[in-house]
């Protein structure tokens, strides 16, 4: 693999776009934050070509998160490309993540190593469930409640240690508000569930950060929140949505509004930055 330069950016986007459900994070970050730094989500990319056409793209964010899209399966080449980078985790299609892990990070201590079913929905096939509440901007919900929810999500969903989760929640809430990426289902001023987009392109979004507090689970609030948020996106020209389910209950909720399974997704978060020993 060779380092990509700014002149390669449009070609990389053109390569990844047909595979968007499997490459939303690298696409989103490349399009929105670029390759020149200035943000934790700005990216460095490496690419392989065959017959003059890109076959693989390896992406690492400035914060150290690796986002592989390597259809050829040449994981050793990808590891060689990023040999001088410390990596805080690898997120992507299961085979791509497990291939990189086995080739260069075997034995690295992990805070989270989880496979999740991966889903896709054409929004013209979506079902919006009946139920209480209307979707509101995140800023309309009580700040202390949202901080508590996001803290719980950090612990439950990402295995963040409890002593770090509250600080991370403060940062996450500020980011969600600045990007207007999240919504809350509310009834009579009471928050019922939260949903959001963690990657957005003009025609496809990736759902993330879905949360319902334990005492309100099993009542359909999350699926209604997700569907209403996607209906808003459809009104702005979005035609597809993708997401990953963190539990069987979540998977059933997403399937109930029309999502179909398309594969497996892996979230591999290391317990501290890791180098790797690719040959």
mmCIF file of C-alpha atoms in Angstrom:
data_model
loop_
_atom_site.group_PDB
_atom_site.id
_atom_site.type_symbol
_atom_site.label_atom_id
_atom_site.label_comp_id
_atom_site.label_asym_id
_atom_site.label_seq_id
_atom_site.Cartn_x
_atom_site.Cartn_y
_atom_site.Cartn_z
ATOM 1 C CA UNK A 1 0.000 0.000 0.000
ATOM 2 C CA UNK A 2 1.116 3.562 -0.659
ATOM 3 C CA UNK A 3 0.311 6.768 1.221
ATOM 4 C CA UNK A 4 -2.592 8.699 -0.252
ATOM 5 C CA UNK A 5 -2.311 12.408 -0.943
ATOM 6 C CA UNK A 6 -4.949 15.101 -1.320
ATOM 7 C CA UNK A 7 -5.012 14.539 -5.076
ATOM 8 C CA UNK A 8 -6.237 10.965 -4.396
ATOM 9 C CA UNK A 9 -9.166 12.088 -2.247
ATOM 10 C CA UNK A 10 -11.839 12.150 -4.940
ATOM 11 C CA UNK A 11 -10.735 8.750 -6.246
ATOM 12 C CA UNK A 12 -10.904 7.242 -2.747
ATOM 13 C CA UNK A 13 -14.396 8.656 -2.219
ATOM 14 C CA UNK A 14 -15.471 7.253 -5.599
ATOM 15 C CA UNK A 15 -14.072 3.832 -4.641
ATOM 16 C CA UNK A 16 -15.717 3.712 -1.219
ATOM 17 C CA UNK A 17 -19.101 5.214 -2.125
ATOM 18 C CA UNK A 18 -20.570 2.091 -3.817
ATOM 19 C CA UNK A 19 -19.645 0.204 -0.617
ATOM 20 C CA UNK A 20 -20.940 2.938 1.709
ATOM 21 C CA UNK A 21 -22.807 0.672 4.181
ATOM 22 C CA UNK A 22 -19.474 -1.028 4.928
ATOM 23 C CA UNK A 23 -17.344 2.134 4.884
ATOM 24 C CA UNK A 24 -19.409 4.875 6.468
ATOM 25 C CA UNK A 25 -16.822 5.886 9.042
ATOM 26 C CA UNK A 26 -13.889 6.367 6.623
ATOM 27 C CA UNK A 27 -16.154 8.023 4.043
ATOM 28 C CA UNK A 28 -17.756 10.373 6.560
ATOM 29 C CA UNK A 29 -14.438 11.382 8.094
ATOM 30 C CA UNK A 30 -12.677 11.830 4.758
ATOM 31 C CA UNK A 31 -15.493 13.964 3.346
ATOM 32 C CA UNK A 32 -16.097 16.069 6.463
ATOM 33 C CA UNK A 33 -12.680 16.322 8.113
ATOM 34 C CA UNK A 34 -10.246 15.719 5.259
ATOM 35 C CA UNK A 35 -6.602 14.687 5.261
ATOM 36 C CA UNK A 36 -4.928 17.864 6.523
ATOM 37 C CA UNK A 37 -5.399 17.403 10.281
ATOM 38 C CA UNK A 38 -7.045 19.860 12.610
ATOM 39 C CA UNK A 39 -9.506 17.334 14.056
ATOM 40 C CA UNK A 40 -9.292 14.008 15.848
ATOM 41 C CA UNK A 41 -11.426 12.624 13.015
ATOM 42 C CA UNK A 42 -9.212 13.898 10.197
ATOM 43 C CA UNK A 43 -7.691 10.937 8.401
ATOM 44 C CA UNK A 44 -4.549 9.536 6.899
ATOM 45 C CA UNK A 45 -5.176 7.027 4.111
ATOM 46 C CA UNK A 46 -3.143 4.406 2.311
ATOM 47 C CA UNK A 47 -4.305 2.657 -0.837
ATOM 48 C CA UNK A 48 -3.570 -0.245 -3.137
ATOM 49 C CA UNK A 49 -4.174 -0.290 -6.861
ATOM 50 C CA UNK A 50 -4.450 -3.041 -9.437
ATOM 51 C CA UNK A 51 -4.716 -2.250 -13.105
ATOM 52 C CA UNK A 52 -4.750 1.433 -12.197
ATOM 53 C CA UNK A 53 -7.834 1.088 -9.985
ATOM 54 C CA UNK A 54 -8.044 1.241 -6.193
ATOM 55 C CA UNK A 55 -8.632 -2.148 -4.581
ATOM 56 C CA UNK A 56 -8.166 -1.363 -0.856
ATOM 57 C CA UNK A 57 -8.095 1.647 1.437
ATOM 58 C CA UNK A 58 -6.625 1.706 4.929
ATOM 59 C CA UNK A 59 -7.676 4.700 7.022
ATOM 60 C CA UNK A 60 -6.415 5.876 10.418
ATOM 61 C CA UNK A 61 -7.972 8.867 12.167
ATOM 62 C CA UNK A 62 -5.769 11.396 13.913
ATOM 63 C CA UNK A 63 -7.089 10.034 17.220
ATOM 64 C CA UNK A 64 -5.612 6.623 16.346
ATOM 65 C CA UNK A 65 -8.770 4.755 15.335
ATOM 66 C CA UNK A 66 -8.155 2.420 12.383
ATOM 67 C CA UNK A 67 -10.968 2.066 9.828
ATOM 68 C CA UNK A 68 -10.117 -0.631 7.292
ATOM 69 C CA UNK A 69 -11.834 -1.358 4.019
ATOM 70 C CA UNK A 70 -9.710 -4.133 2.541
ATOM 71 C CA UNK A 71 -11.723 -6.328 0.149
ATOM 72 C CA UNK A 72 -8.584 -8.047 -1.183
ATOM 73 C CA UNK A 73 -7.714 -9.328 2.293
ATOM 74 C CA UNK A 74 -4.101 -8.161 2.146
ATOM 75 C CA UNK A 75 -3.912 -7.397 5.851
ATOM 76 C CA UNK A 76 -0.137 -7.621 6.042
ATOM 77 C CA UNK A 77 0.208 -4.834 3.472
ATOM 78 C CA UNK A 78 -2.202 -2.682 5.486
ATOM 79 C CA UNK A 79 -0.256 -3.325 8.674
ATOM 80 C CA UNK A 80 3.017 -2.431 7.011
ATOM 81 C CA UNK A 81 1.457 0.833 5.867
ATOM 82 C CA UNK A 82 0.516 1.860 9.408
ATOM 83 C CA UNK A 83 3.567 0.379 11.143
ATOM 84 C CA UNK A 84 4.594 3.747 12.614
ATOM 85 C CA UNK A 85 1.139 4.578 13.974
ATOM 86 C CA UNK A 86 -0.172 3.847 17.443
ATOM 87 C CA UNK A 87 -3.714 2.531 17.157
ATOM 88 C CA UNK A 88 -6.454 2.862 19.789
ATOM 89 C CA UNK A 89 -8.840 0.456 18.078
ATOM 90 C CA UNK A 90 -10.083 -1.053 14.827
ATOM 91 C CA UNK A 91 -13.671 -0.689 13.631
ATOM 92 C CA UNK A 92 -15.101 -2.179 10.464
ATOM 93 C CA UNK A 93 -16.437 -5.297 8.729
ATOM 94 C CA UNK A 94 -15.667 -8.333 10.872
ATOM 95 C CA UNK A 95 -13.328 -10.090 8.442
ATOM 96 C CA UNK A 96 -11.282 -6.923 7.907
ATOM 97 C CA UNK A 97 -10.918 -6.251 11.629
ATOM 98 C CA UNK A 98 -10.144 -9.834 12.592
ATOM 99 C CA UNK A 99 -7.627 -10.078 9.752
ATOM 100 C CA UNK A 100 -5.728 -7.025 10.979
ATOM 101 C CA UNK A 101 -5.956 -8.177 14.570
ATOM 102 C CA UNK A 102 -4.556 -11.615 13.808
ATOM 103 C CA UNK A 103 -1.795 -10.275 11.566
ATOM 104 C CA UNK A 104 -0.461 -7.509 13.794
ATOM 105 C CA UNK A 105 -2.292 -7.041 17.097
ATOM 106 C CA UNK A 106 -2.682 -10.578 18.400
ATOM 107 C CA UNK A 107 -2.487 -10.542 22.163
ATOM 108 C CA UNK A 108 -2.989 -6.784 22.483
ATOM 109 C CA UNK A 109 -5.105 -6.014 25.558
ATOM 110 C CA UNK A 110 -8.672 -5.083 24.636
ATOM 111 C CA UNK A 111 -11.236 -2.962 26.428
ATOM 112 C CA UNK A 112 -13.886 -4.148 23.945
ATOM 113 C CA UNK A 113 -13.874 -6.868 21.286
ATOM 114 C CA UNK A 114 -17.413 -7.367 20.061
ATOM 115 C CA UNK A 115 -19.045 -8.591 16.886
ATOM 116 C CA UNK A 116 -22.450 -7.114 16.094
ATOM 117 C CA UNK A 117 -24.981 -7.913 13.358
ATOM 118 C CA UNK A 118 -24.904 -5.284 10.618
ATOM 119 C CA UNK A 119 -28.147 -4.032 9.057
ATOM 120 C CA UNK A 120 -29.314 -1.943 6.099
ATOM 121 C CA UNK A 121 -32.658 -0.308 5.320
ATOM 122 C CA UNK A 122 -34.059 1.350 2.215
ATOM 123 C CA UNK A 123 -36.075 4.155 3.763
ATOM 124 C CA UNK A 124 -38.972 3.752 1.352
ATOM 125 C CA UNK A 125 -39.569 0.375 3.036
ATOM 126 C CA UNK A 126 -39.474 1.674 6.609
ATOM 127 C CA UNK A 127 -42.284 1.102 9.098
ATOM 128 C CA UNK A 128 -42.865 3.856 11.666
ATOM 129 C CA UNK A 129 -44.294 2.288 14.838
ATOM 130 C CA UNK A 130 -47.194 3.851 16.675
ATOM 131 C CA UNK A 131 -46.534 4.954 20.214
ATOM 132 C CA UNK A 132 -46.240 7.872 22.574
ATOM 133 C CA UNK A 133 -44.002 10.840 22.156
ATOM 134 C CA UNK A 134 -42.594 13.147 19.515
ATOM 135 C CA UNK A 135 -39.020 13.526 18.367
ATOM 136 C CA UNK A 136 -37.250 16.577 19.741
ATOM 137 C CA UNK A 137 -33.774 18.082 19.296
ATOM 138 C CA UNK A 138 -31.302 16.893 21.915
ATOM 139 C CA UNK A 139 -31.065 20.443 23.258
ATOM 140 C CA UNK A 140 -34.739 20.268 24.314
ATOM 141 C CA UNK A 141 -34.090 17.422 26.751
ATOM 142 C CA UNK A 142 -32.850 18.001 30.327
ATOM 143 C CA UNK A 143 -29.071 18.211 30.235
ATOM 144 C CA UNK A 144 -28.567 16.209 33.429
ATOM 145 C CA UNK A 145 -30.718 13.366 32.111
ATOM 146 C CA UNK A 146 -28.854 13.280 28.790
ATOM 147 C CA UNK A 147 -25.489 13.234 30.554
ATOM 148 C CA UNK A 148 -26.657 10.326 32.689
ATOM 149 C CA UNK A 149 -27.915 8.452 29.627
ATOM 150 C CA UNK A 150 -24.720 9.005 27.645
ATOM 151 C CA UNK A 151 -22.634 7.967 30.648
ATOM 152 C CA UNK A 152 -24.624 4.736 30.918
ATOM 153 C CA UNK A 153 -24.241 4.193 27.160
ATOM 154 C CA UNK A 154 -20.456 4.598 27.476
ATOM 155 C CA UNK A 155 -20.347 1.950 30.189
ATOM 156 C CA UNK A 156 -22.908 -0.472 28.711
ATOM 157 C CA UNK A 157 -22.175 -0.070 25.030
ATOM 158 C CA UNK A 158 -18.474 0.713 24.884
ATOM 159 C CA UNK A 159 -17.102 -0.842 28.087
ATOM 160 C CA UNK A 160 -15.731 2.532 29.152
ATOM 161 C CA UNK A 161 -14.491 2.321 32.760
ATOM 162 C CA UNK A 162 -16.937 4.021 35.093
ATOM 163 C CA UNK A 163 -14.311 6.509 36.301
ATOM 164 C CA UNK A 164 -13.852 7.771 32.709
ATOM 165 C CA UNK A 165 -17.397 7.526 31.424
ATOM 166 C CA UNK A 166 -18.748 10.740 32.940
ATOM 167 C CA UNK A 167 -15.995 12.888 31.429
ATOM 168 C CA UNK A 168 -16.441 11.218 28.058
ATOM 169 C CA UNK A 169 -20.186 11.865 28.275
ATOM 170 C CA UNK A 170 -19.611 15.601 28.712
ATOM 171 C CA UNK A 171 -17.471 15.655 25.572
ATOM 172 C CA UNK A 172 -19.909 13.482 23.638
ATOM 173 C CA UNK A 173 -22.909 15.635 24.540
ATOM 174 C CA UNK A 174 -21.109 18.786 23.420
ATOM 175 C CA UNK A 175 -20.234 17.086 20.131
ATOM 176 C CA UNK A 176 -23.801 15.862 19.544
ATOM 177 C CA UNK A 177 -25.193 19.327 20.195
ATOM 178 C CA UNK A 178 -22.643 21.045 17.951
ATOM 179 C CA UNK A 179 -23.368 18.642 15.084
ATOM 180 C CA UNK A 180 -27.133 18.452 15.685
ATOM 181 C CA UNK A 181 -26.736 14.702 15.194
ATOM 182 C CA UNK A 182 -29.016 13.305 17.912
ATOM 183 C CA UNK A 183 -32.689 13.401 18.809
ATOM 184 C CA UNK A 184 -34.793 12.480 21.849
ATOM 185 C CA UNK A 185 -38.251 10.924 21.904
ATOM 186 C CA UNK A 186 -40.245 12.856 24.508
ATOM 187 C CA UNK A 187 -43.781 12.620 25.860
ATOM 188 C CA UNK A 188 -45.220 15.318 28.125
ATOM 189 C CA UNK A 189 -41.716 16.670 28.689
ATOM 190 C CA UNK A 190 -40.340 13.278 29.750
ATOM 191 C CA UNK A 191 -37.460 11.782 27.711
ATOM 192 C CA UNK A 192 -38.175 8.214 26.587
ATOM 193 C CA UNK A 193 -35.290 7.288 24.262
ATOM 194 C CA UNK A 194 -32.349 8.807 22.393
ATOM 195 C CA UNK A 195 -31.140 8.174 18.860
ATOM 196 C CA UNK A 196 -28.503 9.678 16.592
ATOM 197 C CA UNK A 197 -26.391 9.509 13.469
ATOM 198 C CA UNK A 198 -22.679 8.834 13.869
ATOM 199 C CA UNK A 199 -21.962 9.200 10.151
ATOM 200 C CA UNK A 200 -23.922 11.092 7.505
ATOM 201 C CA UNK A 201 -23.635 11.382 3.740
ATOM 202 C CA UNK A 202 -26.138 12.983 1.359
ATOM 203 C CA UNK A 203 -27.958 9.723 0.560
ATOM 204 C CA UNK A 204 -27.144 7.409 3.488
ATOM 205 C CA UNK A 205 -26.828 7.724 7.266
ATOM 206 C CA UNK A 206 -25.456 5.466 9.956
ATOM 207 C CA UNK A 207 -27.481 5.210 13.154
ATOM 208 C CA UNK A 208 -25.623 5.187 16.470
ATOM 209 C CA UNK A 209 -25.925 6.164 20.103
ATOM 210 C CA UNK A 210 -29.398 4.631 20.497
ATOM 211 C CA UNK A 211 -30.321 4.442 24.176
ATOM 212 C CA UNK A 212 -33.359 3.759 26.337
ATOM 213 C CA UNK A 213 -33.048 3.847 30.136
ATOM 214 C CA UNK A 214 -33.563 0.440 31.793
ATOM 215 C CA UNK A 215 -36.947 1.283 33.335
ATOM 216 C CA UNK A 216 -38.390 2.212 29.914
ATOM 217 C CA UNK A 217 -37.026 -0.662 27.848
ATOM 218 C CA UNK A 218 -39.221 -3.184 26.066
ATOM 219 C CA UNK A 219 -41.907 -0.616 25.219
ATOM 220 C CA UNK A 220 -40.866 0.223 21.645
ATOM 221 C CA UNK A 221 -39.487 3.679 22.371
ATOM 222 C CA UNK A 222 -36.101 3.158 20.715
ATOM 223 C CA UNK A 223 -37.509 1.771 17.484
ATOM 224 C CA UNK A 224 -39.982 4.668 17.270
ATOM 225 C CA UNK A 225 -37.210 7.198 17.927
ATOM 226 C CA UNK A 226 -34.977 5.679 15.243
ATOM 227 C CA UNK A 227 -37.796 5.526 12.691
ATOM 228 C CA UNK A 228 -38.881 9.121 13.297
ATOM 229 C CA UNK A 229 -35.303 10.350 12.978
ATOM 230 C CA UNK A 230 -34.890 8.431 9.728
ATOM 231 C CA UNK A 231 -38.151 9.913 8.462
ATOM 232 C CA UNK A 232 -36.651 13.364 9.041
ATOM 233 C CA UNK A 233 -33.552 12.312 7.108
ATOM 234 C CA UNK A 234 -35.681 10.954 4.261
ATOM 235 C CA UNK A 235 -37.266 14.370 3.993
ATOM 236 C CA UNK A 236 -33.800 15.767 3.319
ATOM 237 C CA UNK A 237 -33.001 13.300 0.535
ATOM 238 C CA UNK A 238 -31.509 10.364 2.434
ATOM 239 C CA UNK A 239 -32.562 7.037 0.912
ATOM 240 C CA UNK A 240 -30.757 4.397 3.013
ATOM 241 C CA UNK A 241 -29.646 3.799 6.584
ATOM 242 C CA UNK A 242 -27.241 1.355 8.172
ATOM 243 C CA UNK A 243 -26.555 0.377 11.771
ATOM 244 C CA UNK A 244 -25.192 -2.312 14.086
ATOM 245 C CA UNK A 245 -27.163 -4.008 16.869
ATOM 246 C CA UNK A 246 -25.567 -4.325 20.281
ATOM 247 C CA UNK A 247 -28.026 -6.941 21.588
ATOM 248 C CA UNK A 248 -30.651 -9.409 20.356
ATOM 249 C CA UNK A 249 -33.376 -7.067 21.635
ATOM 250 C CA UNK A 250 -31.908 -4.202 19.624
ATOM 251 C CA UNK A 251 -31.699 -6.396 16.531
ATOM 252 C CA UNK A 252 -35.384 -7.302 16.858
ATOM 253 C CA UNK A 253 -36.309 -3.646 17.247
ATOM 254 C CA UNK A 254 -34.440 -2.658 14.097
ATOM 255 C CA UNK A 255 -35.871 -5.535 12.094
ATOM 256 C CA UNK A 256 -39.342 -4.463 13.208
ATOM 257 C CA UNK A 257 -38.959 -1.155 11.362
ATOM 258 C CA UNK A 258 -37.583 -2.800 8.232
ATOM 259 C CA UNK A 259 -33.844 -3.292 8.613
ATOM 260 C CA UNK A 260 -32.327 -6.414 7.006
ATOM 261 C CA UNK A 261 -29.092 -8.059 8.028
ATOM 262 C CA UNK A 262 -26.170 -7.666 5.601
ATOM 263 C CA UNK A 263 -23.197 -8.933 7.601
ATOM 264 C CA UNK A 264 -21.156 -8.696 10.774
ATOM 265 C CA UNK A 265 -19.438 -5.638 12.227
ATOM 266 C CA UNK A 266 -16.635 -5.558 14.783
ATOM 267 C CA UNK A 267 -15.747 -2.968 17.383
ATOM 268 C CA UNK A 268 -12.243 -3.650 18.702
ATOM 269 C CA UNK A 269 -11.080 -1.059 21.228
ATOM 270 C CA UNK A 270 -7.667 -1.517 22.787
ATOM 271 C CA UNK A 271 -6.831 -0.915 26.427
ATOM 272 C CA UNK A 272 -4.539 1.973 25.546
ATOM 273 C CA UNK A 273 -2.725 2.796 22.267
ATOM 274 C CA UNK A 274 -1.019 -0.149 20.616
ATOM 275 C CA UNK A 275 1.850 -0.469 18.184
ATOM 276 C CA UNK A 276 2.064 -3.554 16.017
ATOM 277 C CA UNK A 277 4.754 -5.831 14.684
ATOM 278 C CA UNK A 278 3.848 -6.336 11.060
ATOM 279 C CA UNK A 279 6.724 -7.933 9.203
#
